[in-house]
Amino acid sequence: MQFEVRKFLFIINPKSGAQRRYDWEYMIEKHLKADLFLIVESVSPAHSDELVRQYSEDTNVCVVAVGGDGTVSELAKMVYKFNLMLGIIPIGSGNGLARHLKISTSPAKALARLTTGKPKHIDLIKVNNRYCCNTTGIGFSGLISRYFGNKGKRGFTTYFKLAFRLHKESKCFDVVLNDKLFKDVWSIEIANSSQLGNNAIVSPLASVSDGIMDVLIMSKPKSWQIPGLIYMVFSRNILKSSLSHFIRASELIVKLPVEQEHHIDGEHRGLISELEVKILPSVLKVIL
């Protein structure tokens, strides 16, 4: 091991269906001695916060998020607050940040990397009083998150079925970004990493260590434009679309005359009319 970790605290999201497939203790013991790790299933975000707080005085603790982007985001705020280290075992429905960081979605391979890697500092995004690791969205992506979170079965197929169903009923809106008016906007994605998840690339130029947010502003596609738009997303060519507008910023004030649906790292955060968004450069230590 290339750095000193006195304890690995594995916090598992029980809502992630994939976690039930694995005997975590058996898997982890292949890589770590029993006295080096603790496995806990979180019952709520508040429970996760308390678990991290218990180890906050030892900066050589690595908190390992076993779940998707929402789990990573929830734990990252506490890891950042107490200057700990974050590990990721991606078993969520999209795993956007993990894929961007090239962390394997195979738990065994992710565990192996966790025990041989070293800490790297990455950026965080502060969204009002919350924190975002991967992407935060307004409009259509926020609308999808509203329904996706209530689905018993998540995953790529469920997400796309929802997207097609909600496309017709989704509305465009006007928005002011840093005092500039954008009209008839369908969706906005403010990105730290390059993708939403499942290799759906919304910000192909993004870096998690450049101190800059990538902002994708989309017009609503007509039905016949959807296949081409999907191809552009998965071929890293979304910025070539006539429907896209791209800006970069370290701080962003978002003002909406009409409230819109909002998500942070795929988790629905309700309706919002104003956001203050800013990058926090190189504040989160992730083992890579």
mmCIF file of C-alpha atoms in Angstrom:
data_model
loop_
_atom_site.group_PDB
_atom_site.id
_atom_site.type_symbol
_atom_site.label_atom_id
_atom_site.label_comp_id
_atom_site.label_asym_id
_atom_site.label_seq_id
_atom_site.Cartn_x
_atom_site.Cartn_y
_atom_site.Cartn_z
ATOM 1 C CA MET A 1 0.000 0.000 0.000
ATOM 2 C CA GLN A 2 1.465 3.358 -1.062
ATOM 3 C CA PHE A 3 -0.021 5.467 1.756
ATOM 4 C CA GLU A 4 -1.095 4.911 5.319
ATOM 5 C CA VAL A 5 -4.721 4.080 6.029
ATOM 6 C CA ARG A 6 -5.533 2.938 9.547
ATOM 7 C CA LYS A 7 -9.117 2.000 8.759
ATOM 8 C CA PHE A 8 -11.435 1.538 5.784
ATOM 9 C CA LEU A 9 -15.052 2.353 6.602
ATOM 10 C CA PHE A 10 -17.295 0.752 3.965
ATOM 11 C CA ILE A 11 -20.737 2.395 3.928
ATOM 12 C CA ILE A 12 -23.224 0.483 1.796
ATOM 13 C CA ASN A 13 -26.364 1.959 0.281
ATOM 14 C CA PRO A 14 -29.059 -0.711 0.808
ATOM 15 C CA LYS A 15 -31.214 0.837 -1.943
ATOM 16 C CA SER A 16 -28.667 -0.162 -4.545
ATOM 17 C CA GLY A 17 -30.019 -3.453 -5.884
ATOM 18 C CA ALA A 18 -26.573 -4.653 -6.920
ATOM 19 C CA GLN A 19 -25.284 -4.723 -3.337
ATOM 20 C CA ARG A 20 -27.425 -7.763 -2.502
ATOM 21 C CA ARG A 21 -25.464 -9.898 -4.966
ATOM 22 C CA TYR A 22 -22.261 -9.747 -2.976
ATOM 23 C CA ASP A 23 -20.851 -11.128 0.248
ATOM 24 C CA TRP A 24 -18.972 -7.962 1.084
ATOM 25 C CA GLU A 25 -17.086 -9.295 4.088
ATOM 26 C CA TYR A 26 -15.811 -12.261 2.090
ATOM 27 C CA MET A 27 -14.763 -10.044 -0.827
ATOM 28 C CA ILE A 28 -13.057 -7.401 1.284
ATOM 29 C CA GLU A 29 -11.137 -9.940 3.377
ATOM 30 C CA LYS A 30 -9.392 -11.022 0.183
ATOM 31 C CA HIS A 31 -7.755 -7.590 0.088
ATOM 32 C CA LEU A 32 -7.665 -6.336 3.693
ATOM 33 C CA LYS A 33 -7.005 -7.747 7.136
ATOM 34 C CA ALA A 34 -10.121 -7.983 9.311
ATOM 35 C CA ASP A 35 -8.916 -5.310 11.754
ATOM 36 C CA LEU A 36 -8.440 -2.811 8.919
ATOM 37 C CA PHE A 37 -12.054 -2.459 7.854
ATOM 38 C CA LEU A 38 -15.597 -2.005 9.067
ATOM 39 C CA ILE A 39 -18.740 -2.605 6.973
ATOM 40 C CA VAL A 40 -21.953 -0.728 7.767
ATOM 41 C CA GLU A 41 -25.253 -0.583 5.902
ATOM 42 C CA SER A 42 -26.588 2.955 6.070
ATOM 43 C CA VAL A 43 -30.247 3.395 6.974
ATOM 44 C CA SER A 44 -30.415 7.100 6.052
ATOM 45 C CA PRO A 45 -28.248 10.061 4.997
ATOM 46 C CA ALA A 46 -28.202 11.210 8.634
ATOM 47 C CA HIS A 47 -26.928 7.775 9.665
ATOM 48 C CA SER A 48 -24.146 8.012 7.076
ATOM 49 C CA ASP A 49 -23.188 11.439 8.400
ATOM 50 C CA GLU A 50 -22.988 10.114 11.951
ATOM 51 C CA LEU A 51 -20.870 7.135 10.889
ATOM 52 C CA VAL A 52 -18.328 9.418 9.235
ATOM 53 C CA ARG A 53 -18.392 11.813 12.183
ATOM 54 C CA GLN A 54 -17.369 8.978 14.525
ATOM 55 C CA TYR A 55 -14.094 8.641 12.617
ATOM 56 C CA SER A 56 -13.557 12.329 11.913
ATOM 57 C CA GLU A 57 -10.615 12.779 14.270
ATOM 58 C CA ASP A 58 -8.436 10.329 12.346
ATOM 59 C CA THR A 59 -7.496 11.737 8.940
ATOM 60 C CA ASN A 60 -6.026 8.364 7.947
ATOM 61 C CA VAL A 61 -9.500 6.858 7.680
ATOM 62 C CA CYS A 62 -10.802 6.098 4.206
ATOM 63 C CA VAL A 63 -14.582 6.284 3.853
ATOM 64 C CA VAL A 64 -15.672 3.955 1.051
ATOM 65 C CA ALA A 65 -18.950 4.695 -0.726
ATOM 66 C CA VAL A 66 -20.548 1.445 -1.885
ATOM 67 C CA GLY A 67 -23.331 2.628 -4.170
ATOM 68 C CA GLY A 68 -23.966 5.072 -6.998
ATOM 69 C CA ASP A 69 -23.336 8.772 -7.559
ATOM 70 C CA GLY A 70 -25.925 9.766 -4.954
ATOM 71 C CA THR A 71 -24.147 7.697 -2.296
ATOM 72 C CA VAL A 72 -20.780 9.147 -3.294
ATOM 73 C CA SER A 73 -22.202 12.675 -3.127
ATOM 74 C CA GLU A 74 -23.776 12.122 0.282
ATOM 75 C CA LEU A 75 -20.529 10.848 1.808
ATOM 76 C CA ALA A 76 -18.251 13.278 -0.016
ATOM 77 C CA LYS A 77 -19.592 16.278 1.878
ATOM 78 C CA MET A 78 -18.562 14.704 5.197
ATOM 79 C CA VAL A 79 -15.233 13.463 3.857
ATOM 80 C CA TYR A 80 -14.516 17.001 2.659
ATOM 81 C CA LYS A 81 -15.671 18.537 5.942
ATOM 82 C CA PHE A 82 -13.346 16.384 8.045
ATOM 83 C CA ASN A 83 -10.471 16.119 5.543
ATOM 84 C CA LEU A 84 -10.678 12.334 5.242
ATOM 85 C CA MET A 85 -10.156 10.134 2.185
ATOM 86 C CA LEU A 86 -12.879 8.795 -0.106
ATOM 87 C CA GLY A 87 -12.961 5.435 -1.839
ATOM 88 C CA ILE A 88 -15.581 4.337 -4.366
ATOM 89 C CA ILE A 89 -17.047 0.896 -5.068
ATOM 90 C CA PRO A 90 -19.522 1.765 -7.847
ATOM 91 C CA ILE A 91 -22.664 -0.385 -7.808
ATOM 92 C CA GLY A 92 -25.252 2.254 -8.719
ATOM 93 C CA SER A 93 -27.414 2.605 -11.797
ATOM 94 C CA GLY A 94 -25.137 5.057 -13.625
ATOM 95 C CA ASN A 95 -21.833 5.460 -11.747
ATOM 96 C CA GLY A 96 -20.940 8.595 -13.682
ATOM 97 C CA LEU A 97 -18.106 9.841 -11.468
ATOM 98 C CA ALA A 98 -16.547 6.391 -11.105
ATOM 99 C CA ARG A 99 -16.615 5.844 -14.866
ATOM 100 C CA HIS A 100 -15.036 9.258 -15.446
ATOM 101 C CA LEU A 101 -12.313 8.392 -12.926
ATOM 102 C CA LYS A 102 -11.880 4.990 -14.630
ATOM 103 C CA ILE A 103 -12.820 3.063 -11.482
ATOM 104 C CA SER A 104 -14.026 -0.377 -12.501
ATOM 105 C CA THR A 105 -17.695 -1.258 -12.004
ATOM 106 C CA SER A 106 -16.482 -4.723 -11.009
ATOM 107 C CA PRO A 107 -16.450 -4.627 -7.175
ATOM 108 C CA ALA A 108 -13.464 -6.993 -7.041
ATOM 109 C CA LYS A 109 -11.400 -4.784 -9.360
ATOM 110 C CA ALA A 110 -12.513 -1.610 -7.573
ATOM 111 C CA LEU A 111 -11.450 -3.151 -4.252
ATOM 112 C CA ALA A 112 -8.055 -4.089 -5.648
ATOM 113 C CA ARG A 113 -7.536 -0.535 -6.848
ATOM 114 C CA LEU A 114 -8.661 0.828 -3.501
ATOM 115 C CA THR A 115 -5.879 -1.033 -1.701
ATOM 116 C CA THR A 116 -3.115 -0.222 -4.198
ATOM 117 C CA GLY A 117 -4.000 3.301 -5.294
ATOM 118 C CA LYS A 118 -3.125 6.662 -3.813
ATOM 119 C CA PRO A 119 -5.092 9.806 -2.928
ATOM 120 C CA LYS A 120 -5.744 12.379 -5.629
ATOM 121 C CA HIS A 121 -7.404 15.729 -5.043
ATOM 122 C CA ILE A 122 -10.473 16.480 -7.150
ATOM 123 C CA ASP A 123 -12.933 19.371 -7.335
ATOM 124 C CA LEU A 124 -16.345 19.584 -5.693
ATOM 125 C CA ILE A 125 -19.284 21.744 -6.734
ATOM 126 C CA LYS A 126 -21.231 23.618 -4.074
ATOM 127 C CA VAL A 127 -24.911 24.026 -4.997
ATOM 128 C CA ASN A 128 -26.515 26.429 -2.528
ATOM 129 C CA ASN A 129 -25.904 24.516 0.734
ATOM 130 C CA ARG A 130 -25.366 21.094 -0.837
ATOM 131 C CA TYR A 131 -22.404 19.459 -2.541
ATOM 132 C CA CYS A 132 -22.118 17.807 -5.935
ATOM 133 C CA CYS A 133 -19.396 15.432 -7.117
ATOM 134 C CA ASN A 134 -20.546 14.672 -10.642
ATOM 135 C CA THR A 135 -23.377 16.691 -12.232
ATOM 136 C CA THR A 136 -26.285 18.845 -11.170
ATOM 137 C CA GLY A 137 -29.157 19.494 -13.553
ATOM 138 C CA ILE A 138 -32.193 21.707 -14.081
ATOM 139 C CA GLY A 139 -35.225 21.055 -16.249
ATOM 140 C CA PHE A 140 -35.567 17.769 -18.110
ATOM 141 C CA SER A 141 -32.858 15.849 -16.226
ATOM 142 C CA GLY A 142 -34.359 17.094 -12.960
ATOM 143 C CA LEU A 143 -37.779 15.905 -14.100
ATOM 144 C CA ILE A 144 -36.424 12.426 -14.844
ATOM 145 C CA SER A 145 -34.792 12.254 -11.405
ATOM 146 C CA ARG A 146 -38.155 13.011 -9.798
ATOM 147 C CA TYR A 147 -39.654 9.799 -11.175
ATOM 148 C CA PHE A 148 -36.505 7.676 -11.420
ATOM 149 C CA GLY A 149 -35.938 7.792 -7.667
ATOM 150 C CA ASN A 150 -39.341 6.205 -7.054
ATOM 151 C CA LYS A 151 -38.811 3.312 -9.433
ATOM 152 C CA GLY A 152 -38.350 -0.046 -7.739
ATOM 153 C CA LYS A 153 -36.100 -1.177 -10.558
ATOM 154 C CA ARG A 154 -33.471 1.315 -11.640
ATOM 155 C CA GLY A 155 -30.800 1.009 -14.301
ATOM 156 C CA PHE A 156 -30.080 2.119 -17.855
ATOM 157 C CA THR A 157 -33.269 0.706 -19.395
ATOM 158 C CA THR A 158 -35.552 2.261 -16.780
ATOM 159 C CA TYR A 159 -33.896 5.660 -17.236
ATOM 160 C CA PHE A 160 -34.343 5.622 -21.005
ATOM 161 C CA LYS A 161 -37.952 4.481 -20.829
ATOM 162 C CA LEU A 162 -38.664 7.383 -18.496
ATOM 163 C CA ALA A 163 -36.823 9.829 -20.755
ATOM 164 C CA PHE A 164 -38.887 8.837 -23.791
ATOM 165 C CA ARG A 165 -42.140 8.974 -21.819
ATOM 166 C CA LEU A 166 -41.402 12.364 -20.266
ATOM 167 C CA HIS A 167 -40.077 13.988 -23.443
ATOM 168 C CA LYS A 168 -43.504 15.013 -24.745
ATOM 169 C CA GLU A 169 -44.740 16.507 -21.487
ATOM 170 C CA SER A 170 -41.505 18.319 -20.625
ATOM 171 C CA LYS A 171 -41.644 22.112 -20.939
ATOM 172 C CA CYS A 172 -39.041 24.654 -21.969
ATOM 173 C CA PHE A 173 -38.180 27.617 -19.767
ATOM 174 C CA ASP A 174 -36.246 30.867 -19.658
ATOM 175 C CA VAL A 175 -33.230 31.170 -17.392
ATOM 176 C CA VAL A 176 -30.684 33.809 -16.442
ATOM 177 C CA LEU A 177 -27.122 32.526 -16.008
ATOM 178 C CA ASN A 178 -24.687 35.096 -14.608
ATOM 179 C CA ASP A 179 -26.949 37.931 -15.825
ATOM 180 C CA LYS A 180 -27.282 36.502 -19.357
ATOM 181 C CA LEU A 181 -30.760 35.474 -20.514
ATOM 182 C CA PHE A 182 -31.259 32.131 -22.261
ATOM 183 C CA LYS A 183 -34.728 31.542 -23.732
ATOM 184 C CA ASP A 184 -36.615 28.315 -24.454
ATOM 185 C CA VAL A 185 -34.167 26.085 -22.595
ATOM 186 C CA TRP A 186 -35.088 22.413 -22.162
ATOM 187 C CA SER A 187 -32.343 21.206 -19.832
ATOM 188 C CA ILE A 188 -29.178 22.447 -18.146
ATOM 189 C CA GLU A 189 -26.403 20.205 -16.881
ATOM 190 C CA ILE A 190 -23.645 21.677 -14.731
ATOM 191 C CA ALA A 191 -20.819 19.177 -14.770
ATOM 192 C CA ASN A 192 -17.726 18.393 -12.772
ATOM 193 C CA SER A 193 -17.056 15.148 -14.656
ATOM 194 C CA SER A 194 -17.753 14.270 -18.270
ATOM 195 C CA GLN A 195 -20.845 12.112 -17.914
ATOM 196 C CA LEU A 196 -24.225 11.511 -16.328
ATOM 197 C CA GLY A 197 -23.501 7.783 -16.068
ATOM 198 C CA ASN A 198 -23.478 4.694 -18.272
ATOM 199 C CA ASN A 199 -21.046 6.590 -20.536
ATOM 200 C CA ALA A 200 -23.659 9.207 -21.482
ATOM 201 C CA ILE A 201 -21.208 12.047 -22.146
ATOM 202 C CA VAL A 202 -22.640 15.527 -21.568
ATOM 203 C CA SER A 203 -19.351 17.405 -21.108
ATOM 204 C CA PRO A 204 -16.578 15.718 -23.112
ATOM 205 C CA LEU A 205 -14.004 18.379 -22.206
ATOM 206 C CA ALA A 206 -14.596 18.176 -18.459
ATOM 207 C CA SER A 207 -11.880 17.567 -15.895
ATOM 208 C CA VAL A 208 -12.446 16.995 -12.178
ATOM 209 C CA SER A 209 -9.230 18.818 -11.329
ATOM 210 C CA ASP A 210 -9.277 22.005 -13.426
ATOM 211 C CA GLY A 211 -11.253 24.269 -11.082
ATOM 212 C CA ILE A 212 -13.914 24.864 -13.747
ATOM 213 C CA MET A 213 -17.534 23.752 -14.234
ATOM 214 C CA ASP A 214 -18.745 22.750 -17.698
ATOM 215 C CA VAL A 215 -22.305 23.907 -18.393
ATOM 216 C CA LEU A 216 -24.394 22.293 -21.138
ATOM 217 C CA ILE A 217 -27.544 24.186 -22.130
ATOM 218 C CA MET A 218 -29.938 22.194 -24.311
ATOM 219 C CA SER A 219 -32.873 23.123 -26.521
ATOM 220 C CA LYS A 220 -35.711 20.610 -26.732
ATOM 221 C CA PRO A 221 -35.285 18.056 -29.520
ATOM 222 C CA LYS A 222 -38.150 17.180 -31.817
ATOM 223 C CA SER A 223 -39.065 13.492 -31.843
ATOM 224 C CA TRP A 224 -37.184 12.854 -35.079
ATOM 225 C CA GLN A 225 -34.034 14.448 -33.607
ATOM 226 C CA ILE A 226 -33.869 12.142 -30.578
ATOM 227 C CA PRO A 227 -31.979 9.197 -32.195
ATOM 228 C CA GLY A 228 -29.287 11.535 -33.516
ATOM 229 C CA LEU A 229 -29.012 13.281 -30.164
ATOM 230 C CA ILE A 230 -28.594 9.958 -28.350
ATOM 231 C CA TYR A 231 -25.848 8.991 -30.799
ATOM 232 C CA MET A 232 -24.044 12.274 -30.158
ATOM 233 C CA VAL A 233 -24.239 11.779 -26.386
ATOM 234 C CA PHE A 234 -22.743 8.294 -26.495
ATOM 235 C CA SER A 235 -20.112 9.151 -29.116
ATOM 236 C CA ARG A 236 -18.801 12.165 -27.150
ATOM 237 C CA ASN A 237 -20.081 14.587 -29.811
ATOM 238 C CA ILE A 238 -22.872 16.381 -27.953
ATOM 239 C CA LEU A 239 -21.162 19.765 -28.379
ATOM 240 C CA LYS A 240 -21.548 19.413 -32.166
ATOM 241 C CA SER A 241 -25.326 19.317 -31.846
ATOM 242 C CA SER A 242 -27.239 22.384 -33.041
ATOM 243 C CA LEU A 243 -29.381 21.929 -29.917
ATOM 244 C CA SER A 244 -26.494 22.467 -27.501
ATOM 245 C CA HIS A 245 -24.849 25.569 -26.109
ATOM 246 C CA PHE A 246 -21.754 25.270 -23.936
ATOM 247 C CA ILE A 247 -20.196 27.614 -21.393
ATOM 248 C CA ARG A 248 -17.590 27.240 -18.649
ATOM 249 C CA ALA A 249 -17.550 28.984 -15.279
ATOM 250 C CA SER A 250 -16.064 28.809 -11.797
ATOM 251 C CA GLU A 251 -19.185 30.434 -10.325
ATOM 252 C CA LEU A 252 -22.743 30.515 -11.631
ATOM 253 C CA ILE A 253 -25.837 32.375 -10.454
ATOM 254 C CA VAL A 254 -28.975 30.720 -11.840
ATOM 255 C CA LYS A 255 -32.284 32.597 -11.793
ATOM 256 C CA LEU A 256 -35.526 31.036 -13.011
ATOM 257 C CA PRO A 257 -38.737 33.064 -13.468
ATOM 258 C CA VAL A 258 -40.679 29.783 -13.213
ATOM 259 C CA GLU A 259 -39.572 27.058 -10.765
ATOM 260 C CA GLN A 260 -37.963 23.993 -12.351
ATOM 261 C CA GLU A 261 -37.145 20.448 -11.278
ATOM 262 C CA HIS A 262 -33.609 19.969 -10.028
ATOM 263 C CA HIS A 263 -31.213 17.116 -9.278
ATOM 264 C CA ILE A 264 -27.801 16.762 -7.676
ATOM 265 C CA ASP A 265 -25.824 13.687 -8.692
ATOM 266 C CA GLY A 266 -29.021 12.038 -9.904
ATOM 267 C CA GLU A 267 -30.951 12.610 -6.661
ATOM 268 C CA HIS A 268 -34.115 14.690 -7.016
ATOM 269 C CA ARG A 269 -33.923 17.924 -5.016
ATOM 270 C CA GLY A 270 -37.336 19.404 -5.773
ATOM 271 C CA LEU A 271 -38.305 22.660 -7.460
ATOM 272 C CA ILE A 272 -35.903 25.581 -7.476
ATOM 273 C CA SER A 273 -36.059 29.201 -8.631
ATOM 274 C CA GLU A 274 -32.494 30.242 -7.860
ATOM 275 C CA LEU A 275 -29.159 28.515 -7.434
ATOM 276 C CA GLU A 276 -25.736 29.733 -6.431
ATOM 277 C CA VAL A 277 -23.237 27.279 -7.848
ATOM 278 C CA LYS A 278 -19.463 27.420 -7.463
ATOM 279 C CA ILE A 279 -16.494 25.149 -7.860
ATOM 280 C CA LEU A 280 -14.340 24.197 -4.871
ATOM 281 C CA PRO A 281 -10.993 23.335 -6.464
ATOM 282 C CA SER A 282 -9.050 20.252 -5.339
ATOM 283 C CA VAL A 283 -10.778 19.862 -1.961
ATOM 284 C CA LEU A 284 -11.770 16.177 -2.046
ATOM 285 C CA LYS A 285 -9.238 13.358 -1.617
ATOM 286 C CA VAL A 286 -10.214 10.276 -3.621
ATOM 287 C CA ILE A 287 -8.181 7.075 -3.771
ATOM 288 C CA LEU A 288 -7.368 6.328 -7.412
#
